[in-house]
PDB file of C-alpha atoms and ligand atoms in Angstrom:
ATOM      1  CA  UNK A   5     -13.689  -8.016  18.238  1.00  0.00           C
ATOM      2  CA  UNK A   6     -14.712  -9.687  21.016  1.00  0.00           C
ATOM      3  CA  UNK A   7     -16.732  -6.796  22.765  1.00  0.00           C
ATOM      4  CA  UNK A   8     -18.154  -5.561  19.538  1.00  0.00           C
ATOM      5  CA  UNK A   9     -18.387  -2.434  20.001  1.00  0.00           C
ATOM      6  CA  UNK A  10     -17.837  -2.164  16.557  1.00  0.00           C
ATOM      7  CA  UNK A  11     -18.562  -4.396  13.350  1.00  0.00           C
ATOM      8  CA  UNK A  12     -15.901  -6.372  12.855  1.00  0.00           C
ATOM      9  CA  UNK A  13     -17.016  -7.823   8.978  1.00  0.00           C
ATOM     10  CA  UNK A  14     -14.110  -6.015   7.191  1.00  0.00           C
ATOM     11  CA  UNK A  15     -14.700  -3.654   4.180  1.00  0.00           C
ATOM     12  CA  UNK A  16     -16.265  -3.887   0.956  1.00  0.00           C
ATOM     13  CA  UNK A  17     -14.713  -2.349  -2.329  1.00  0.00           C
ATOM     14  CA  UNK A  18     -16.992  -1.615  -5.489  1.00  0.00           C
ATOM     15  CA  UNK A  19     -15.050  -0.596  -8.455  1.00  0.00           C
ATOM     16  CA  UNK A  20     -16.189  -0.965 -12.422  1.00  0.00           C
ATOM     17  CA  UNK A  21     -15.644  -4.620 -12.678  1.00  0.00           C
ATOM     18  CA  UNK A  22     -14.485  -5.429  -9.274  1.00  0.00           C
ATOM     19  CA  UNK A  23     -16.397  -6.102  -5.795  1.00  0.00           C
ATOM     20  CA  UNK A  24     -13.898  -6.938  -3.521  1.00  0.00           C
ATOM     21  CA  UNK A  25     -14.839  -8.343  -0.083  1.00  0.00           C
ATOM     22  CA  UNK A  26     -11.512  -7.563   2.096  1.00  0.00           C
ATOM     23  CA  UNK A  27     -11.038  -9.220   5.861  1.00  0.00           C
ATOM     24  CA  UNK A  28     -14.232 -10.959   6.534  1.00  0.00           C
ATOM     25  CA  UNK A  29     -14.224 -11.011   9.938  1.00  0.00           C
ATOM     26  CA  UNK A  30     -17.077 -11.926  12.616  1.00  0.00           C
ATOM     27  CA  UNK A  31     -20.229 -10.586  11.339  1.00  0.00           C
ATOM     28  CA  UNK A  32     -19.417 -10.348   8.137  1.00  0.00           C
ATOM     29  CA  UNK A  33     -22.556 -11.381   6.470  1.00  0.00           C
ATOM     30  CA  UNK A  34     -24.754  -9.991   8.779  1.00  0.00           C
ATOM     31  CA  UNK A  35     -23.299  -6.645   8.617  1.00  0.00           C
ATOM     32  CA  UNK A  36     -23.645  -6.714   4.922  1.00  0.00           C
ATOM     33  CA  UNK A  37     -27.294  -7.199   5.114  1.00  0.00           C
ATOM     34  CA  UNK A  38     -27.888  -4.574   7.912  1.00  0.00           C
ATOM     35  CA  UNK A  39     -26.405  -2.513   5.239  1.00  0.00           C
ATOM     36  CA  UNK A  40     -28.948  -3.220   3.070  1.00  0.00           C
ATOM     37  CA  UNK A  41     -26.606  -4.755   0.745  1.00  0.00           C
ATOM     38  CA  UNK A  42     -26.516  -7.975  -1.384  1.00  0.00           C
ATOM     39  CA  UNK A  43     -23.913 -10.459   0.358  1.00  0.00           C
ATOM     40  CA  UNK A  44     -23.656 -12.356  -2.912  1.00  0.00           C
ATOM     41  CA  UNK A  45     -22.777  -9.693  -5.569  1.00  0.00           C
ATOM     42  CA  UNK A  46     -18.987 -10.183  -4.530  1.00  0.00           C
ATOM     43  CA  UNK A  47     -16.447 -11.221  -7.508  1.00  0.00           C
ATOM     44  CA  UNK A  48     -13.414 -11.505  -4.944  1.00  0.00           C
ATOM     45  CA  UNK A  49     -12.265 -11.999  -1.192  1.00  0.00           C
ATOM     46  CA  UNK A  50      -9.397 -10.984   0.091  1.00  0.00           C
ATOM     47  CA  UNK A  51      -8.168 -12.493   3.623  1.00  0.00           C
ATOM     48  CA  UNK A  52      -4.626 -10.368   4.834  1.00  0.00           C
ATOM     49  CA  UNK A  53      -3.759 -12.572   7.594  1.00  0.00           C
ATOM     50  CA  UNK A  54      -4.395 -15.778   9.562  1.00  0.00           C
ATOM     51  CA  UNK A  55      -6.260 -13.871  12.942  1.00  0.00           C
ATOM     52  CA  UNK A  56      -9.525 -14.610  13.111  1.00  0.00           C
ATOM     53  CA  UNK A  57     -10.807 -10.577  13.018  1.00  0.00           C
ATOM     54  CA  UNK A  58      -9.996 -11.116   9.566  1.00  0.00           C
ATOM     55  CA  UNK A  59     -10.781 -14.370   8.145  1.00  0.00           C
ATOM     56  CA  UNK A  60     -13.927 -16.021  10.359  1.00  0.00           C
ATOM     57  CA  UNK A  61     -16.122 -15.556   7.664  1.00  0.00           C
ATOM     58  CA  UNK A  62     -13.914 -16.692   4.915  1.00  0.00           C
ATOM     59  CA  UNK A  63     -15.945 -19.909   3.879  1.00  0.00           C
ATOM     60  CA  UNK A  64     -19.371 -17.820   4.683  1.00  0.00           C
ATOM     61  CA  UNK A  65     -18.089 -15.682   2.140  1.00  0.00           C
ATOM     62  CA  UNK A  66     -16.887 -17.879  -0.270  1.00  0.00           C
ATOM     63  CA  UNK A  67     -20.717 -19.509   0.219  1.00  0.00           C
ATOM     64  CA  UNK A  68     -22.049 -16.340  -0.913  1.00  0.00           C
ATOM     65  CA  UNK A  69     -19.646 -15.906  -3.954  1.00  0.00           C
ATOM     66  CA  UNK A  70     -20.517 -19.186  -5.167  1.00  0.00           C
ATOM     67  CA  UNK A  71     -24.360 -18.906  -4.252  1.00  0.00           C
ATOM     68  CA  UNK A  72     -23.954 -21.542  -1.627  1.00  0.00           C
ATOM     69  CA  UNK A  73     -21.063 -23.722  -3.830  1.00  0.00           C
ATOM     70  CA  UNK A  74     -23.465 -23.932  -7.091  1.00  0.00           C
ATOM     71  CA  UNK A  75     -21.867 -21.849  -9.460  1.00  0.00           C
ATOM     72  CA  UNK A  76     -17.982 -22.216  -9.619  1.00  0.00           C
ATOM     73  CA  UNK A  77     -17.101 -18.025  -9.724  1.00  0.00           C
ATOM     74  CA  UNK A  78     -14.960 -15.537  -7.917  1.00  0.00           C
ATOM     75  CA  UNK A  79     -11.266 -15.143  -6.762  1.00  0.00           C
ATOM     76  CA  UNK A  80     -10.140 -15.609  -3.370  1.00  0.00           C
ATOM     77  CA  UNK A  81      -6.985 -14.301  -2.400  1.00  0.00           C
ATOM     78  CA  UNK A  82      -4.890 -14.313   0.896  1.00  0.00           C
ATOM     79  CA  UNK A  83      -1.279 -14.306   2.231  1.00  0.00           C
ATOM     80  CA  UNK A  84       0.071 -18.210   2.166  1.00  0.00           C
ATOM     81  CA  UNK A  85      -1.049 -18.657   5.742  1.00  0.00           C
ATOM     82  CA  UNK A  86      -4.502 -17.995   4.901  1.00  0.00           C
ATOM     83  CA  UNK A  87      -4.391 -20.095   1.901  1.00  0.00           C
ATOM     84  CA  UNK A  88      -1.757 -22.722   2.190  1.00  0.00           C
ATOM     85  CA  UNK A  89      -0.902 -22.231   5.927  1.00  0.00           C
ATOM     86  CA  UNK A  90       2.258 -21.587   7.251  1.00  0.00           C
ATOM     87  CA  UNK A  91       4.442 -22.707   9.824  1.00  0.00           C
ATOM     88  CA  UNK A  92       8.021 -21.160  11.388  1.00  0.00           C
ATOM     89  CA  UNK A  93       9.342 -20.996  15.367  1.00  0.00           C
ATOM     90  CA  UNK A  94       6.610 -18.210  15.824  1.00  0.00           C
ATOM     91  CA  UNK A  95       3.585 -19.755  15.541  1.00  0.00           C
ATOM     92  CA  UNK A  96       1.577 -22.095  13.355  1.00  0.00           C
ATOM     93  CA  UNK A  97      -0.867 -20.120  10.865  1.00  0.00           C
ATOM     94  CA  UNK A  98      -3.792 -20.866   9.182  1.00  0.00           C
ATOM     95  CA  UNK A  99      -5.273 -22.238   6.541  1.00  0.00           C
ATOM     96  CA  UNK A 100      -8.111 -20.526   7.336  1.00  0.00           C
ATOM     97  CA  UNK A 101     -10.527 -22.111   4.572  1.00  0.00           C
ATOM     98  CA  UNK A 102     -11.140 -26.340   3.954  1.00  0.00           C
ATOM     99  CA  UNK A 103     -10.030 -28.362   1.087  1.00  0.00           C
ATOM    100  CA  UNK A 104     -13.870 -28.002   0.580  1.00  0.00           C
ATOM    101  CA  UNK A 105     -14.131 -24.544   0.562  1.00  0.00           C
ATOM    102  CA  UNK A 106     -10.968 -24.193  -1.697  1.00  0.00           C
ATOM    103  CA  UNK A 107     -12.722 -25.958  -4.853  1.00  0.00           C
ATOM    104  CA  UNK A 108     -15.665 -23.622  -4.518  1.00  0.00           C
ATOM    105  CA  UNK A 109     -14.388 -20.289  -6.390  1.00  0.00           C
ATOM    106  CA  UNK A 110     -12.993 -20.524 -10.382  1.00  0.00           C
ATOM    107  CA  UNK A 111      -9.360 -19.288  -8.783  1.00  0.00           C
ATOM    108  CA  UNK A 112      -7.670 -19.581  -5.102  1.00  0.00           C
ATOM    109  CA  UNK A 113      -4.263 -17.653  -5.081  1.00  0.00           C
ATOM    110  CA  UNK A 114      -1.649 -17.480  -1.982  1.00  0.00           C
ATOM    111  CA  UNK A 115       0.121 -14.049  -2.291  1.00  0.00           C
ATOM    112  CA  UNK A 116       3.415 -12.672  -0.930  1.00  0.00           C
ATOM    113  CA  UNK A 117       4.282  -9.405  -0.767  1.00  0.00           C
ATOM    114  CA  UNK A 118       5.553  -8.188  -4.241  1.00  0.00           C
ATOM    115  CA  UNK A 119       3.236 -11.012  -5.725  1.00  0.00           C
ATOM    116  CA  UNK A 120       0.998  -9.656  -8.775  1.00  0.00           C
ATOM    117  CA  UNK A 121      -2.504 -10.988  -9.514  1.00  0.00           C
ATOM    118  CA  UNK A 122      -4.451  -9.778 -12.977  1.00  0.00           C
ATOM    119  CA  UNK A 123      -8.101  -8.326 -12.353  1.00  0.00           C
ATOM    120  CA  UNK A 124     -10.872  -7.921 -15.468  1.00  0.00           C
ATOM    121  CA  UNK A 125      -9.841  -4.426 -14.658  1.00  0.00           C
ATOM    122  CA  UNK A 126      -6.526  -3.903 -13.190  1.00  0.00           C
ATOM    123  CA  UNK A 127      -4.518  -5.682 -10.955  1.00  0.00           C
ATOM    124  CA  UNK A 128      -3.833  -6.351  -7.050  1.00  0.00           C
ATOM    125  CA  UNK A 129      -0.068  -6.042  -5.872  1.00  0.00           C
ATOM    126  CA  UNK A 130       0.420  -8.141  -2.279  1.00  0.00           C
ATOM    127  CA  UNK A 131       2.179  -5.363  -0.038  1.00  0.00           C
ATOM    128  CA  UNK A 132       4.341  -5.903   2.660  1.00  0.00           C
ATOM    129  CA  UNK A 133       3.465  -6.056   6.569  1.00  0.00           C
ATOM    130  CA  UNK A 134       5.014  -6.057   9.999  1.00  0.00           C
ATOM    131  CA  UNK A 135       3.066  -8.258  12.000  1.00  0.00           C
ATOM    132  CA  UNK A 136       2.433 -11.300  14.222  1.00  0.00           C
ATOM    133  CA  UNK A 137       1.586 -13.392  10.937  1.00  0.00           C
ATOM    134  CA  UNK A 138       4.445 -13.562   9.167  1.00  0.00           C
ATOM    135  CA  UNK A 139       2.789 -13.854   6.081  1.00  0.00           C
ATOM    136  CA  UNK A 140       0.539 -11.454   6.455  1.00  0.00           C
ATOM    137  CA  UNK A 141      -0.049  -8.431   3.788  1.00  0.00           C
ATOM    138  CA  UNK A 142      -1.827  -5.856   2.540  1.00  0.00           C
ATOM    139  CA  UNK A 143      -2.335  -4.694  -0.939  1.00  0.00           C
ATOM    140  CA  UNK A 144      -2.052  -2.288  -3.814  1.00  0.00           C
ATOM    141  CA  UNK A 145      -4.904  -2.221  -6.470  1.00  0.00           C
ATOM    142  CA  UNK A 146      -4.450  -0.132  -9.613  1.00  0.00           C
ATOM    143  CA  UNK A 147      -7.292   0.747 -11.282  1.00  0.00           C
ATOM    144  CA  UNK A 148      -8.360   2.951 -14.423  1.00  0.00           C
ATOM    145  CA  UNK A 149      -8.645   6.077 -11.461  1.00  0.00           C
ATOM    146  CA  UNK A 150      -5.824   5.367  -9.674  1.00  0.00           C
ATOM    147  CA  UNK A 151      -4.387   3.009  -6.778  1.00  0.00           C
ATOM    148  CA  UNK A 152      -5.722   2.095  -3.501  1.00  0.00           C
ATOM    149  CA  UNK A 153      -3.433   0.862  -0.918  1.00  0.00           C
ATOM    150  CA  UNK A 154      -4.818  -1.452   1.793  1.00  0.00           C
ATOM    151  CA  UNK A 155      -2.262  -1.249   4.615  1.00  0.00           C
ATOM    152  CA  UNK A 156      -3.486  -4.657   6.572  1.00  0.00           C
ATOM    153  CA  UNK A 157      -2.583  -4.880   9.858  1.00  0.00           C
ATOM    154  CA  UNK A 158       1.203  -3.714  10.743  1.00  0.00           C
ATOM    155  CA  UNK A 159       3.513  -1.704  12.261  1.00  0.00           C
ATOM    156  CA  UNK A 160       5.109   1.385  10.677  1.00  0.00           C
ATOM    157  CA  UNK A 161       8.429  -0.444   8.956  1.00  0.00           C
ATOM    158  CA  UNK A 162       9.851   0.971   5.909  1.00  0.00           C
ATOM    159  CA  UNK A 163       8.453  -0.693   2.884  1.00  0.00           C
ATOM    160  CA  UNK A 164       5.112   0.793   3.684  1.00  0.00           C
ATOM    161  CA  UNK A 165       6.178   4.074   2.224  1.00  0.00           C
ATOM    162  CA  UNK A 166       7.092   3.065  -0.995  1.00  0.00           C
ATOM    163  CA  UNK A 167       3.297   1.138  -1.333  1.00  0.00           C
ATOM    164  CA  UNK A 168       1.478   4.493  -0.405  1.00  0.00           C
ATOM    165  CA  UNK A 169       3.483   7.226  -2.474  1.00  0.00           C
ATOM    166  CA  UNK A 170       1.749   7.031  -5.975  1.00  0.00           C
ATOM    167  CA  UNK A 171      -1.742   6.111  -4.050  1.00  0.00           C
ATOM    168  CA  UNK A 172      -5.148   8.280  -4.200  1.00  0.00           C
ATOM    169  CA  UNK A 173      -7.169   6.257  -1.646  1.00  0.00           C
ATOM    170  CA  UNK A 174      -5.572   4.781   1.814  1.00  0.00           C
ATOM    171  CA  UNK A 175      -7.187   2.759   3.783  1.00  0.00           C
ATOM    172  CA  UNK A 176      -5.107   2.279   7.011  1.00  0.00           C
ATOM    173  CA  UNK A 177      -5.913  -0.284   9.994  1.00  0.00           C
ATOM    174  CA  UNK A 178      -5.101   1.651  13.126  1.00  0.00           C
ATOM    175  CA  UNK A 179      -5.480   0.310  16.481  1.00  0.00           C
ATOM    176  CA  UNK A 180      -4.449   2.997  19.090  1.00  0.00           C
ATOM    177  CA  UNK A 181      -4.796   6.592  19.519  1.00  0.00           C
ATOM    178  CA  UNK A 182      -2.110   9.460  19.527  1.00  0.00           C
ATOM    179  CA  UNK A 183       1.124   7.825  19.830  1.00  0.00           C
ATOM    180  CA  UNK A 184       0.296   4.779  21.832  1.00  0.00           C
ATOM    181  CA  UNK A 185       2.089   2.375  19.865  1.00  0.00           C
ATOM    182  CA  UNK A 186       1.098  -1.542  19.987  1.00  0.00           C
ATOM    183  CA  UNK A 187       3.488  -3.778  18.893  1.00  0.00           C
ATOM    184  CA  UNK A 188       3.017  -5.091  15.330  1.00  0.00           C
ATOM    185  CA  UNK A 189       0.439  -2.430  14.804  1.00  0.00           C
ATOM    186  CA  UNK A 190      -0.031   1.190  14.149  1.00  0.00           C
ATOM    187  CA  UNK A 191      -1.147   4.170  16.119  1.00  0.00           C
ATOM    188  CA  UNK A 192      -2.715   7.616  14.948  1.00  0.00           C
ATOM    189  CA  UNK A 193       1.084   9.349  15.090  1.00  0.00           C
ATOM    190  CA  UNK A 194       2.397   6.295  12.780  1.00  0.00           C
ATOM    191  CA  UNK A 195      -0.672   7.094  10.326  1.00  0.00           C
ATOM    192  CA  UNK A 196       0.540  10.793  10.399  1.00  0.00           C
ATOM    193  CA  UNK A 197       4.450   9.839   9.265  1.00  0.00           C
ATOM    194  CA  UNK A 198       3.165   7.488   6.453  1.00  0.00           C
ATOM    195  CA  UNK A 199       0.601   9.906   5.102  1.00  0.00           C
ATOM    196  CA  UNK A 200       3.113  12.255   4.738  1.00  0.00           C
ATOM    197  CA  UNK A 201       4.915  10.248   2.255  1.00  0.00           C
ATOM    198  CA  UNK A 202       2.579  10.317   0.162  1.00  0.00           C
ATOM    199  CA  UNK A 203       2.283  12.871  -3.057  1.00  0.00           C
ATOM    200  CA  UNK A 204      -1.347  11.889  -4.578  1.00  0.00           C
ATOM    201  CA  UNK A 205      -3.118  10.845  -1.994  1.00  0.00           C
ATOM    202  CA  UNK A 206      -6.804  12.261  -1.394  1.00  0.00           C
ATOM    203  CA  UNK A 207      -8.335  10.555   0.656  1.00  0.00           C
ATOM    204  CA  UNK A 208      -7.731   7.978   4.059  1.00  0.00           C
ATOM    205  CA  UNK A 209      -9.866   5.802   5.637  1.00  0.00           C
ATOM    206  CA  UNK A 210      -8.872   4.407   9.182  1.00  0.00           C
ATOM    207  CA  UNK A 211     -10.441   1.424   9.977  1.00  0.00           C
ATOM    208  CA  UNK A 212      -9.168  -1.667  12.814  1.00  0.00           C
ATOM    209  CA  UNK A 213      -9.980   0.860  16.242  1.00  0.00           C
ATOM    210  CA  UNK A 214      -8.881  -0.699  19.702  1.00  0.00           C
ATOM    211  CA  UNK A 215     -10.634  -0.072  22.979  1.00  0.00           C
ATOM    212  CA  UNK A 216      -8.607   2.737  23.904  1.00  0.00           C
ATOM    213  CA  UNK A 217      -9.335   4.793  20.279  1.00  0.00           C
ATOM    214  CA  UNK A 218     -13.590   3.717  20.331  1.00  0.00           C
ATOM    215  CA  UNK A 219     -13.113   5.264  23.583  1.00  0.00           C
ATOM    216  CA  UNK A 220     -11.457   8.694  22.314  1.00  0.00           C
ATOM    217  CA  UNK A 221     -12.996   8.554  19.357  1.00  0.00           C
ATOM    218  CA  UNK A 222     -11.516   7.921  15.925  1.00  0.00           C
ATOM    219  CA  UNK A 223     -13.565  10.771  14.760  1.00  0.00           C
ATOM    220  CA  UNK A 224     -11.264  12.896  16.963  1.00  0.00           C
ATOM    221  CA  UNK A 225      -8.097  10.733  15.217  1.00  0.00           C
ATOM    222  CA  UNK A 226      -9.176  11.202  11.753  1.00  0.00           C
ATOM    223  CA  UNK A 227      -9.562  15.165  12.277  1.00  0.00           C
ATOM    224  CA  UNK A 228      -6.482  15.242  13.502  1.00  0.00           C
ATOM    225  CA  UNK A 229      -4.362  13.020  10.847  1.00  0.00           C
ATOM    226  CA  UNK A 230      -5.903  15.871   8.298  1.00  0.00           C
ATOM    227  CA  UNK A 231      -5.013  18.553   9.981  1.00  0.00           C
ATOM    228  CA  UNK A 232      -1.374  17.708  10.163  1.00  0.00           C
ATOM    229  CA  UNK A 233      -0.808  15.985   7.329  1.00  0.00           C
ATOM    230  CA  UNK A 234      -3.950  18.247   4.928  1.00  0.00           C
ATOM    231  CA  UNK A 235      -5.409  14.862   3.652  1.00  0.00           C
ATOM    232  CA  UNK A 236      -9.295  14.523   4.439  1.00  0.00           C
ATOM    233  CA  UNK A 237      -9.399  11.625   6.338  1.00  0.00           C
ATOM    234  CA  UNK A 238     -12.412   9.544   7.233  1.00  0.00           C
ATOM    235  CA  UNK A 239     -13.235   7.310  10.153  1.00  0.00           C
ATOM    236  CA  UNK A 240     -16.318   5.446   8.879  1.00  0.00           C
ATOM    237  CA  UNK A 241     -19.238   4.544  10.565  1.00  0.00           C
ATOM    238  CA  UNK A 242     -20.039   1.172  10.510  1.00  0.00           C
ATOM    239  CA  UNK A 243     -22.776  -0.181   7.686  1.00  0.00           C
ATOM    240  CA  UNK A 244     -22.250   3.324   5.437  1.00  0.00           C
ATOM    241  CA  UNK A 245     -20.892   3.763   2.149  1.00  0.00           C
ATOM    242  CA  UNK A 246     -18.481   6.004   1.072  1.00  0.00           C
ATOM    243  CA  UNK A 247     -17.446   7.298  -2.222  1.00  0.00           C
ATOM    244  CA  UNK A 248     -13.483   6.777  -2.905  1.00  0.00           C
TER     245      UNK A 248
HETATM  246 ZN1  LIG B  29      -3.790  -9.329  13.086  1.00  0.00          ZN
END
């Protein structure tokens, strides 16, 4: 984040009915219009955790849903650090948005993992993580083609397998190459073990590179996740859009 090297504004999803803004992190809005694409056609935001490669650009984003707090629209959704803020004997997290910000959107909702929101079409499952924010997640979105699981940032742990099993799309935050582990994160080698879990998936994205994979390449990473584990798997370049 703070070379970038790479964008660090998160991801956008575009579904029938949904336009999901996920992790706005610094750059956000920018990137969006480099992209050539509108930064105010978003119906929801979704923050994972309280570290600011993910949520900076919250409020901007918020802004943007709301065309600059006139219209009272959109969801924004986060883990309850990110929307309530937390506190325990590790740290003190979030909230990452003001009371101001808050009343903007028609619906704010903390999430835990397990926690279920309703969409127009579908609905968005909180996932669990292993990470420095306790309260961090991911999520699960099941849609009229299938599901797409949104690992967040964590480490391998066991309830990750159960949240990609019945999934079609992936979309894993990997930090380190080969098996380079980082604590509270995962490495290409941890991808490999959870995509193998998984009996419909088509397609992965890897997203959330460190120094150390920009530097081998997550093009090199990606090839090699599909060739041991036979799922195409895509490490996208930044600003391009990708059919899921
Ligand atoms: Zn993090």
């Amino acid at each position: 984040m703070i070379t970038q090297k790479r964008r660090t504004g998160g991801f956008r999803l575009e579904l029938p009915g949904l336009r999901l803004q996920v992790d706005p992190g610094p750059g956000c809005l920018l990137s969006t219009r480099l992209a050539g694409r509108s930064t105010t056609a978003v119906d929801a935001i979704f923050v994972s955790h309280s570290h600011p490669d993910h949520y900076t650009e919250a409020e901007v984003l918020i802004e943007a849903m709301t065309r600059g707090g006139t219209r009272n629209r959109g969801l924004f959704l986060g883990s309850r650090s990110a929307v309530e803020g937390y506190r325990d004997g590790s740290g003190d997290y979030g909230p990452v948005i003001s009371a101001y910000h808050r009343e903007l959107p028609e619906r704010v909702v903390g999430l835990s993992p397990g926690d279920e929101v309703r969409l127009p079409e579908g609905r968005l499952e909180a996932t669990p993580t292993e990470h420095g924010d306790p309260t961090g997640i991911g999520f699960r979105l099941e849609y009229e083609d299938g599901v797409i699981y949104y690992t967040g940032d964590t480490a391998l742990v066991d309830g990750l397998f159960d949240c990609i099993e019945d999934a079609m799309t992936a979309i894993v935050n990997v930090v380190r190459p080969g098996s380079d582990r980082i604590r509270g994160h995962m490495c290409t080698r941890d991808v490999i073990e959870l995509v193998r879990e998984a009996s419909e998936l088509e397609r992965v994205f890897i997203t959330h590179f460190g120094m150390k994979m920009i530097r081998v390449g997550p093009g090199r990473e990606a090839r090699r996740i599909e060739r041991e584990t036979g799922v195409e798997t895509i490490a996208p370049r930044d600003g391009r859009a990708y059919r899921i």
